XYZ file of C-alpha atoms in Angstrom:
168
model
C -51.652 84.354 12.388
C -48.038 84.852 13.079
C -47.759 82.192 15.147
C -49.163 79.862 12.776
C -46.263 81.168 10.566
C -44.017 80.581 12.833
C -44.914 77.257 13.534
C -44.883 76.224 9.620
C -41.512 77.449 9.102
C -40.266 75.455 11.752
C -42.152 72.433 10.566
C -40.693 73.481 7.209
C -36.916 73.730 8.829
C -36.666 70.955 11.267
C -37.977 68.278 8.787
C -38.661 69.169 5.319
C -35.096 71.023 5.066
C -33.261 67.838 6.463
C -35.393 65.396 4.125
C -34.286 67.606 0.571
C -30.930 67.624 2.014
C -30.540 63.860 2.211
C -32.674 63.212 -1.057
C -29.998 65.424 -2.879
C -27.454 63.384 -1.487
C -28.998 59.970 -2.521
C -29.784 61.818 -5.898
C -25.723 62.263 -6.004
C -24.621 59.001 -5.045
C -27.154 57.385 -7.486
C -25.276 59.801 -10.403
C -22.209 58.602 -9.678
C -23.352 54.881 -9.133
C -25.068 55.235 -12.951
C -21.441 57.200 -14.106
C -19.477 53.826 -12.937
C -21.394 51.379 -14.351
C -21.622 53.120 -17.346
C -17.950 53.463 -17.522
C -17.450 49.801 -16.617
C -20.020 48.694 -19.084
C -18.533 50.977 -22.047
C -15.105 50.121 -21.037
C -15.845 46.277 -21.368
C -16.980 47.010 -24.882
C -13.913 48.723 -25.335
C -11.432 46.150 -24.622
C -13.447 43.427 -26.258
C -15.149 44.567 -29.267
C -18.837 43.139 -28.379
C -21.847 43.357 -26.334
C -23.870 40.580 -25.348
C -27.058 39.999 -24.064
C -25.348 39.060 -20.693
C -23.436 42.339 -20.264
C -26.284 44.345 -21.009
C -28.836 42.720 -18.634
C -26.670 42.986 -15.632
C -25.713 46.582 -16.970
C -29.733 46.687 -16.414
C -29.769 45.140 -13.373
C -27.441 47.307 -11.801
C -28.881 50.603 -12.895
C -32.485 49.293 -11.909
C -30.781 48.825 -8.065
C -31.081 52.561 -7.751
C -34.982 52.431 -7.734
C -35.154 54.711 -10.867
C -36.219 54.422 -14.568
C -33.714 55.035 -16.884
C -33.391 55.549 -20.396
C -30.626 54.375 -22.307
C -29.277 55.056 -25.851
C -26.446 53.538 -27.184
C -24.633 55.053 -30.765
C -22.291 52.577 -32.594
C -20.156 54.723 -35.167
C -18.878 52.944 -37.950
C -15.861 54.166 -40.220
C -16.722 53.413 -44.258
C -13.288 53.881 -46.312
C -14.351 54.010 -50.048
C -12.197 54.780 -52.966
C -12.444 57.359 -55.021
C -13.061 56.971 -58.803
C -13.976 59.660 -62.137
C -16.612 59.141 -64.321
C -13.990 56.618 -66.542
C -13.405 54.207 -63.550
C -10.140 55.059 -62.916
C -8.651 55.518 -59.325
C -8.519 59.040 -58.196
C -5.141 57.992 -55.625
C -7.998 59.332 -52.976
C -10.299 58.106 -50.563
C -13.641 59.280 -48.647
C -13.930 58.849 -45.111
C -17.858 58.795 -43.620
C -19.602 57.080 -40.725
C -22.530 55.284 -40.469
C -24.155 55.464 -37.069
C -26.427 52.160 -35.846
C -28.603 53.079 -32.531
C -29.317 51.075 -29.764
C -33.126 49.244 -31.466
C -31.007 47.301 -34.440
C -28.092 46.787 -31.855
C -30.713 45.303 -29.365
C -32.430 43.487 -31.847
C -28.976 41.307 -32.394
C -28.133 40.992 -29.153
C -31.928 39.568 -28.259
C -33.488 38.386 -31.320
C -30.350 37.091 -33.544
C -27.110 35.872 -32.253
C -26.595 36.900 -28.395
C -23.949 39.349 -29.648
C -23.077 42.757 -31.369
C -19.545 42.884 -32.581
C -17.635 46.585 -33.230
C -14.580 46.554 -35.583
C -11.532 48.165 -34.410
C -11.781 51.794 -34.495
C -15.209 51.984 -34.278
C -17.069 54.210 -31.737
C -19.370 53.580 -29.180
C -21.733 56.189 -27.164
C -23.942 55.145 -24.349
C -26.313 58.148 -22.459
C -28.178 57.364 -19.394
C -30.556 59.249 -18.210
C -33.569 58.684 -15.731
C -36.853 58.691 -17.257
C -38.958 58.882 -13.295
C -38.735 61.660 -11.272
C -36.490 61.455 -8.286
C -37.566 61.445 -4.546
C -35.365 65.036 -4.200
C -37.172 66.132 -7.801
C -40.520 65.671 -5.950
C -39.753 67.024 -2.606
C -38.342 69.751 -4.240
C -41.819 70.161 -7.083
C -43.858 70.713 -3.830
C -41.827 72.910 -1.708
C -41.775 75.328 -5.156
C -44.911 74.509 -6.540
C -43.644 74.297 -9.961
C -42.480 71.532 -12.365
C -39.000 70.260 -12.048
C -36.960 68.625 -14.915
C -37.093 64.936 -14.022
C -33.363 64.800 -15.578
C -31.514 64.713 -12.278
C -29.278 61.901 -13.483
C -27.776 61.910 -16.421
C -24.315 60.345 -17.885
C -22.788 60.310 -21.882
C -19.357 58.053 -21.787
C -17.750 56.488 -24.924
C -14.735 55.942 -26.782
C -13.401 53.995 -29.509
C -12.720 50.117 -29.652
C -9.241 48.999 -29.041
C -9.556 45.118 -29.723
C -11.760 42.424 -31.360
C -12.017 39.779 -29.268
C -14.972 37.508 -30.418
């Protein structure tokens, strides 16, 4: 019995250990693969104050080179300015300041089904969060060495900022 044991854990530490090791890694180089293409896709929206369907779908393409799902969310935050009047009409010399938010379904919907292109004002926000929807190799290696469910989120990235130019 104790050699049987014995045997198992070093089955268990010649290969298995090595394997999660190098899955981890992969799982790593994958975050910071989907962290740079985020940040050059958000940064391009940045500059240019648009999205098209072109930038998106090789966005896509990139992120589905790492041989994971992914789900991805993007937040446009738009400033409203609106003046500030009494019950008489007059000017109140004030103004309210509120944002309207428009997620990534009606901002896919232009790009795709309208005009090829969602334009951001200057000022504006944008947010884009990646995260993978399909379990990693590592996730699973490591769900049947514990015998227990582990969180699929393994890669993850938020990035945004606001736009600094119109260029359409």
């Amino acid at each position: 019995m104790n050699r049987l044991i014995a045997a198992f854990l070093a089955v268990l530490l010649m290969f298995y250990t090595p394997i999660l090791y190098f899955a981890q890694k992969q799982d790593a180089i994958t975050q910071s693969y989907v962290s740079q293409e985020t940040t050059k896709l958000v940064n391009a929206i940045k500059n240019n104050g648009y999205l098209t369907d072109s930038m998106y779908d090789a966005y896509l393409d990139k992120l589905d080179n790492t041989g994971n799902l992914y789900q991805v969310k993007i937040v446009h935050e738009h400033e409203i300015v609106a003046p500030i009047y009494d019950e008489a009409g007059d000017f109140q010399n004030d103004v309210s300041i509120h944002y309207t938010n428009v997620y990534e379904e009606d901002i896919l919907k232009e790009i795709y089904e309208k005009s090829g292109m969602y334009t951001f004002d200057q000022e504006d926000y944008i947010t884009v969060k990646v995260n993978n929807r399909t379990k990693t190799y590592a996730s699973k290696l490591q769900q049947l060495l514990f015998q227990r469910d582990i969180p699929g989120d393994q890669i993850f990235f938020t990035y945004g900022g606001m736009i600094r130019d119109e260029n359409y």
